[in-house]
Coordinates of C-alpha atoms and ligand atoms in Angstrom, one line a residue:
M1 CA -150.1 -25.7 94.6
A2 CA -146.6 -25.6 94.0
E3 CA -144.8 -22.3 94.5
N4 CA -143.7 -21.6 90.9
S5 CA -146.9 -22.9 89.4
L6 CA -148.5 -20.7 87.0
S7 CA -151.6 -20.4 89.5
S8 CA -149.7 -19.5 92.4
R9 CA -147.6 -16.8 90.4
L10 CA -150.9 -15.3 88.9
Q11 CA -152.3 -15.0 92.4
M12 CA -149.3 -13.0 93.4
A13 CA -149.6 -10.8 90.3
M14 CA -153.3 -10.4 90.8
R15 CA -152.7 -9.2 94.7
R16 CA -151.5 -5.6 93.4
L17 CA -154.7 -5.3 91.2
T18 CA -157.9 -3.9 92.5
G19 CA -161.0 -6.0 92.3
R20 CA -162.9 -4.9 89.1
G21 CA -165.3 -6.6 87.2
I22 CA -163.4 -6.9 83.9
L23 CA -159.8 -7.8 82.9
T24 CA -158.1 -4.6 81.6
E25 CA -155.2 -4.6 79.2
K26 CA -152.8 -3.5 82.1
D27 CA -153.9 -6.5 84.5
I28 CA -153.5 -8.6 81.2
D29 CA -150.1 -7.5 80.8
E30 CA -149.1 -8.1 84.0
M31 CA -150.3 -11.5 84.1
M32 CA -148.8 -12.3 80.6
R33 CA -145.3 -11.5 82.0
E34 CA -146.0 -14.4 84.4
V35 CA -147.4 -16.7 81.8
R36 CA -144.4 -16.3 79.6
L37 CA -141.9 -16.8 82.2
S38 CA -143.9 -20.0 83.2
L39 CA -143.8 -21.5 79.7
L40 CA -140.1 -20.8 79.0
E41 CA -139.3 -22.6 82.1
A42 CA -141.4 -25.5 80.8
D43 CA -139.2 -25.3 78.1
V44 CA -141.4 -24.0 75.5
N45 CA -139.8 -22.6 72.3
F46 CA -139.4 -19.0 72.6
K47 CA -141.3 -18.0 69.1
V48 CA -144.1 -20.4 70.1
V49 CA -144.2 -18.6 73.4
K50 CA -144.5 -15.4 71.8
Q51 CA -147.3 -16.3 69.3
F52 CA -149.0 -18.1 72.2
I53 CA -149.2 -15.1 74.3
A54 CA -150.4 -12.9 71.7
N55 CA -153.3 -15.1 71.0
I56 CA -153.9 -15.6 75.0
K57 CA -154.1 -11.9 75.3
E58 CA -156.5 -11.1 72.5
Q59 CA -158.7 -13.6 74.5
A60 CA -158.4 -12.5 77.8
V61 CA -158.6 -8.5 77.3
G62 CA -162.3 -7.3 78.1
E63 CA -163.3 -11.0 79.4
K64 CA -166.0 -10.7 82.2
I65 CA -164.7 -12.0 85.2
L66 CA -166.6 -15.6 85.6
K67 CA -168.7 -16.1 88.8
G68 CA -166.6 -18.0 91.5
L69 CA -163.0 -17.5 89.7
N70 CA -160.9 -14.6 90.5
P71 CA -158.9 -13.1 87.6
G72 CA -155.8 -15.2 88.2
Q73 CA -157.7 -18.3 88.1
Q74 CA -159.5 -17.2 85.1
V75 CA -156.3 -16.6 83.5
V76 CA -155.3 -19.9 84.2
K77 CA -158.1 -21.4 82.9
I78 CA -157.7 -19.2 79.5
V79 CA -154.2 -20.3 79.3
H80 CA -155.1 -23.9 80.1
D81 CA -157.9 -24.0 77.4
E82 CA -155.4 -22.5 74.6
L83 CA -152.7 -25.0 75.7
K84 CA -155.1 -27.9 75.0
R85 CA -156.6 -26.4 71.9
V86 CA -153.1 -26.0 70.5
M87 CA -152.0 -29.6 71.3
G88 CA -154.9 -30.9 69.6
E89 CA -157.8 -33.0 70.1
D90 CA -157.5 -36.2 72.2
A91 CA -155.2 -38.7 69.9
E92 CA -156.9 -41.0 67.7
G93 CA -154.0 -43.7 67.7
I94 CA -152.7 -45.6 64.8
N95 CA -154.4 -45.5 61.4
Y96 CA -154.9 -49.1 60.5
A97 CA -155.0 -50.6 57.2
S98 CA -158.5 -51.8 56.3
S99 CA -157.0 -55.0 55.0
G100 CA -153.7 -56.6 54.6
I101 CA -150.9 -55.4 56.9
T102 CA -150.8 -52.3 58.6
T103 CA -147.1 -50.8 58.3
I104 CA -145.8 -48.3 60.6
M105 CA -142.3 -46.6 59.9
T106 CA -140.6 -45.2 63.0
I107 CA -138.2 -42.3 62.6
G108 CA -135.9 -40.4 65.1
L109 CA -132.6 -39.1 66.5
Q110 CA -130.3 -41.8 67.9
G111 CA -131.1 -41.6 71.8
S112 CA -134.6 -40.3 71.3
G113 CA -135.8 -43.6 72.7
K114 CA -136.9 -45.1 69.2
T115 CA -136.1 -48.7 70.0
T116 CA -137.6 -48.7 73.3
A117 CA -140.9 -46.8 71.8
I118 CA -141.2 -49.8 69.2
G119 CA -141.2 -52.2 71.8
K120 CA -144.0 -50.6 73.7
L121 CA -145.8 -49.7 70.4
G122 CA -145.8 -53.3 69.6
V123 CA -147.0 -54.5 72.9
Y124 CA -149.9 -51.7 72.8
I125 CA -151.0 -53.0 69.3
R126 CA -150.9 -56.4 70.2
K127 CA -153.0 -55.8 73.3
T128 CA -155.4 -53.2 72.0
E129 CA -156.0 -54.6 68.3
K130 CA -155.0 -58.3 68.8
K131 CA -152.9 -57.8 65.8
N132 CA -150.1 -60.2 64.9
V133 CA -146.8 -57.8 65.0
M134 CA -143.6 -58.1 63.6
F135 CA -140.6 -55.8 63.8
I136 CA -138.0 -55.0 60.9
A137 CA -134.6 -53.9 62.0
A138 CA -133.3 -51.5 59.6
D139 CA -131.2 -49.3 61.4
V140 CA -128.2 -50.7 59.5
Y141 CA -125.4 -48.1 60.9
R142 CA -125.0 -49.5 64.1
P143 CA -125.0 -53.1 64.9
A144 CA -125.9 -52.3 68.5
A145 CA -129.1 -50.7 67.1
I146 CA -130.1 -54.3 65.8
E147 CA -129.0 -56.1 68.8
Q148 CA -131.0 -53.8 70.9
L149 CA -134.3 -54.3 68.8
V150 CA -133.7 -58.1 68.8
T151 CA -133.4 -58.1 72.6
I152 CA -136.7 -56.0 72.9
G153 CA -138.4 -58.2 70.7
K154 CA -137.2 -61.3 72.8
Q155 CA -138.5 -59.4 76.0
V156 CA -141.9 -58.7 74.6
G157 CA -142.2 -61.8 72.5
I158 CA -142.3 -60.1 69.0
E159 CA -140.5 -61.7 66.0
V160 CA -137.6 -59.1 64.4
Y161 CA -136.9 -59.5 61.0
E162 CA -133.2 -58.8 60.5
E163 CA -130.4 -59.5 57.9
G164 CA -127.6 -57.6 59.8
L165 CA -126.1 -54.6 58.2
K166 CA -127.4 -55.0 54.6
D167 CA -128.9 -52.1 52.7
A168 CA -132.0 -50.8 54.5
R169 CA -134.3 -50.7 51.4
D170 CA -133.3 -54.5 50.9
I171 CA -134.0 -55.3 54.4
V172 CA -137.4 -53.4 54.0
T173 CA -138.6 -55.4 51.0
N174 CA -137.6 -58.7 52.1
G175 CA -139.1 -58.0 55.6
L176 CA -142.6 -56.9 54.2
K177 CA -142.5 -60.1 51.9
Y178 CA -141.5 -62.2 55.0
A179 CA -144.4 -60.8 57.0
K180 CA -146.8 -61.5 54.2
E181 CA -145.9 -65.0 53.7
N182 CA -146.0 -65.4 57.6
K183 CA -149.5 -64.1 58.2
Y184 CA -148.4 -61.2 60.1
N185 CA -150.9 -58.0 59.9
C186 CA -148.9 -55.3 61.7
V187 CA -145.1 -54.4 60.7
I188 CA -143.3 -51.9 62.5
I189 CA -140.1 -50.7 60.9
D190 CA -137.1 -49.3 62.8
T191 CA -134.8 -47.0 60.6
A192 CA -131.6 -45.2 61.2
G193 CA -131.3 -42.2 63.2
R194 CA -128.0 -40.6 63.8
L195 CA -127.1 -38.2 66.3
H196 CA -127.6 -35.6 63.8
I197 CA -129.7 -35.3 60.8
D198 CA -127.7 -35.7 57.6
E199 CA -128.5 -35.8 53.9
K200 CA -127.6 -39.7 53.2
M201 CA -129.7 -40.5 56.1
M202 CA -132.5 -38.6 54.7
S203 CA -132.5 -39.9 51.4
E204 CA -132.3 -43.5 52.7
L205 CA -135.6 -42.9 55.1
V206 CA -137.3 -41.2 51.7
D207 CA -136.7 -44.7 50.0
V208 CA -137.7 -46.6 52.9
K209 CA -140.9 -44.6 52.9
A210 CA -141.3 -45.2 49.1
I211 CA -140.9 -49.0 49.5
A212 CA -142.9 -49.4 52.5
N213 CA -145.7 -47.1 51.7
P214 CA -146.7 -47.0 55.5
N215 CA -150.1 -46.2 56.9
E216 CA -147.9 -44.3 59.5
I217 CA -144.9 -42.4 59.9
L218 CA -144.1 -41.9 63.8
L219 CA -141.3 -39.8 65.0
T220 CA -140.0 -40.5 68.3
V221 CA -139.2 -37.3 70.1
D222 CA -137.3 -37.1 73.6
A223 CA -139.5 -34.6 75.9
M224 CA -136.2 -34.0 77.7
T225 CA -134.8 -32.2 74.8
G226 CA -137.3 -29.3 75.5
Q227 CA -136.8 -26.6 72.8
D228 CA -134.6 -28.5 70.3
A229 CA -137.2 -31.2 69.9
A230 CA -139.5 -28.9 67.8
N231 CA -136.6 -28.1 65.3
I232 CA -135.7 -31.6 65.1
A233 CA -139.3 -32.6 64.4
K234 CA -139.6 -30.0 61.7
S235 CA -136.6 -31.1 59.9
F236 CA -138.0 -34.9 59.9
H237 CA -141.4 -33.5 59.0
E238 CA -140.3 -31.6 55.9
Q239 CA -138.6 -34.6 54.5
L240 CA -140.7 -37.6 55.3
N241 CA -144.3 -36.0 56.2
A242 CA -144.7 -37.8 59.5
T243 CA -148.2 -38.7 60.4
G244 CA -147.6 -38.5 64.3
A245 CA -145.2 -38.0 67.2
I246 CA -144.4 -40.3 70.0
L247 CA -143.3 -38.2 73.0
T248 CA -140.9 -40.1 75.1
K249 CA -139.3 -40.0 78.5
L250 CA -142.2 -38.2 80.0
D251 CA -141.1 -40.0 83.4
G252 CA -138.3 -37.6 83.4
D253 CA -139.0 -34.0 85.5
T254 CA -139.4 -32.3 82.1
R255 CA -142.3 -30.2 82.4
G256 CA -143.2 -30.9 78.8
G257 CA -143.0 -27.8 76.7
A258 CA -141.8 -29.9 73.9
A259 CA -145.2 -31.3 73.2
L260 CA -146.5 -27.7 72.6
S261 CA -143.4 -26.7 70.5
I262 CA -143.5 -29.7 68.2
K263 CA -147.1 -29.3 67.5
E264 CA -146.7 -25.7 66.6
V265 CA -143.4 -25.6 65.0
S266 CA -143.8 -28.8 62.7
G267 CA -147.7 -29.3 62.8
I268 CA -147.2 -33.0 63.7
P269 CA -149.8 -34.2 65.7
I270 CA -148.5 -36.0 68.8
K271 CA -150.1 -39.1 68.9
F272 CA -148.5 -41.2 72.1
A273 CA -146.9 -40.5 75.4
S274 CA -144.1 -42.8 76.6
S275 CA -142.9 -42.6 79.9
G276 CA -140.4 -45.1 81.4
E277 CA -138.6 -48.1 80.4
H278 CA -141.1 -50.8 81.4
M279 CA -143.0 -52.0 78.3
D280 CA -146.5 -51.1 79.4
T281 CA -146.0 -47.7 80.1
F282 CA -147.1 -46.3 76.7
E283 CA -150.5 -44.4 76.0
L284 CA -152.4 -42.1 73.9
F285 CA -151.4 -38.7 74.3
H286 CA -153.9 -36.6 76.1
P287 CA -153.8 -32.8 75.5
E288 CA -155.6 -32.0 78.7
R289 CA -153.3 -33.9 81.0
M290 CA -150.2 -32.3 79.2
A291 CA -151.7 -28.9 79.6
S292 CA -151.9 -29.3 83.4
R293 CA -148.1 -30.5 83.4
I294 CA -146.9 -27.6 81.6
L295 CA -148.8 -25.0 83.8
G296 CA -147.0 -26.6 86.7
Ligands
GDP1 P1 -132.7 -45.1 70.3 O1 -131.4 -44.7 70.2 O2 -133.6 -43.9 69.8 O3 -133.3 -46.4 69.8 O4 -133.2 -45.0 71.9 P2 -133.4 -46.3 72.9 O5 -134.7 -46.8 72.9 O6 -132.1 -47.0 72.8 O7 -133.1 -45.2 74.2 C1 -132.2 -44.5 74.7 C2 -131.8 -44.3 76.0 O8 -133.1 -43.7 76.8 C3 -131.8 -45.9 76.6 O9 -130.9 -46.0 77.7 C4 -133.1 -46.3 77.0 O10 -133.5 -46.9 78.3 C5 -133.9 -44.8 77.7 N1 -135.2 -44.6 77.4 C6 -136.0 -44.6 76.4 N2 -137.1 -44.5 76.6 C7 -137.3 -43.7 77.9 C8 -138.4 -43.4 78.6 O11 -139.4 -43.2 78.2 N3 -138.0 -43.2 79.8 C9 -136.6 -43.1 80.2 N4 -136.6 -42.5 81.7 N5 -135.8 -43.7 79.5 C10 -135.9 -44.2 78.4

């Protein structure tokens, strides 16, 4: 057990308490301090922590000590179960179109790992659904973004439809037509993501959404950005109604508090976890695993 894990912290806190049959409010307060610190260290948004603690406290007070568990272990269990509950059921993955082309629009800030995630998602869909996947390069503000998608497309053997730096709306219209003519049945669209969210970019994304009428709008969020991740997700979600998030860079040393914050602040379900630069390190998001990771 790591020294700073929540379990070991709670063991320490509980040493000061006498063995009783139920958890009293005072015991709980003592333990909640540790839970609070632990979540903040895992980079969970502070407002989310506050709400979370209030929920946990309500559940824990008056709780009978379960046989075989000491009070510290019991609180860890309550925290773990609540983390899992808040982050949602096991992810369902992509909602595919029942016929015709499944269209997936990806959104996210530059640097969030969007292009890499598109490559991985394409590979994942090809492998799990045997679909014929195509990418559309509609991030028209940076020539490098198009080049990068083309490079990833080559790497994974997926065709990239691109028209250079023309209007994103036209590219998406033409790209979808091309996909239909060429018998593709899954299209993933890369869109612009500036360093900061701005109105022009947002209105372009809203137009692209109207044109593509996507089955999914997936937001890539860098797990390493911790607290900020939730606010970024919220801004995108307010304008575009994302259907899911892809949490990227989980191979970093982050404890993953972003996952909890995103779900709580924006309400976007986290669908996928991406962890590394290899194209096969991409999987459905598992709240259970993330809960354990956040607890350290
Ligand atoms: P975009 O600007 O949002 O399209 O982001 P990119 O896909 O270009 O990624 C930005 C940087 O993060 C690049 O250097 C990627 O190699 C790196 N990156 C992307 N995904 C991951 C990941 O899951 N783990 C790690 N360690 N690096 C990643």
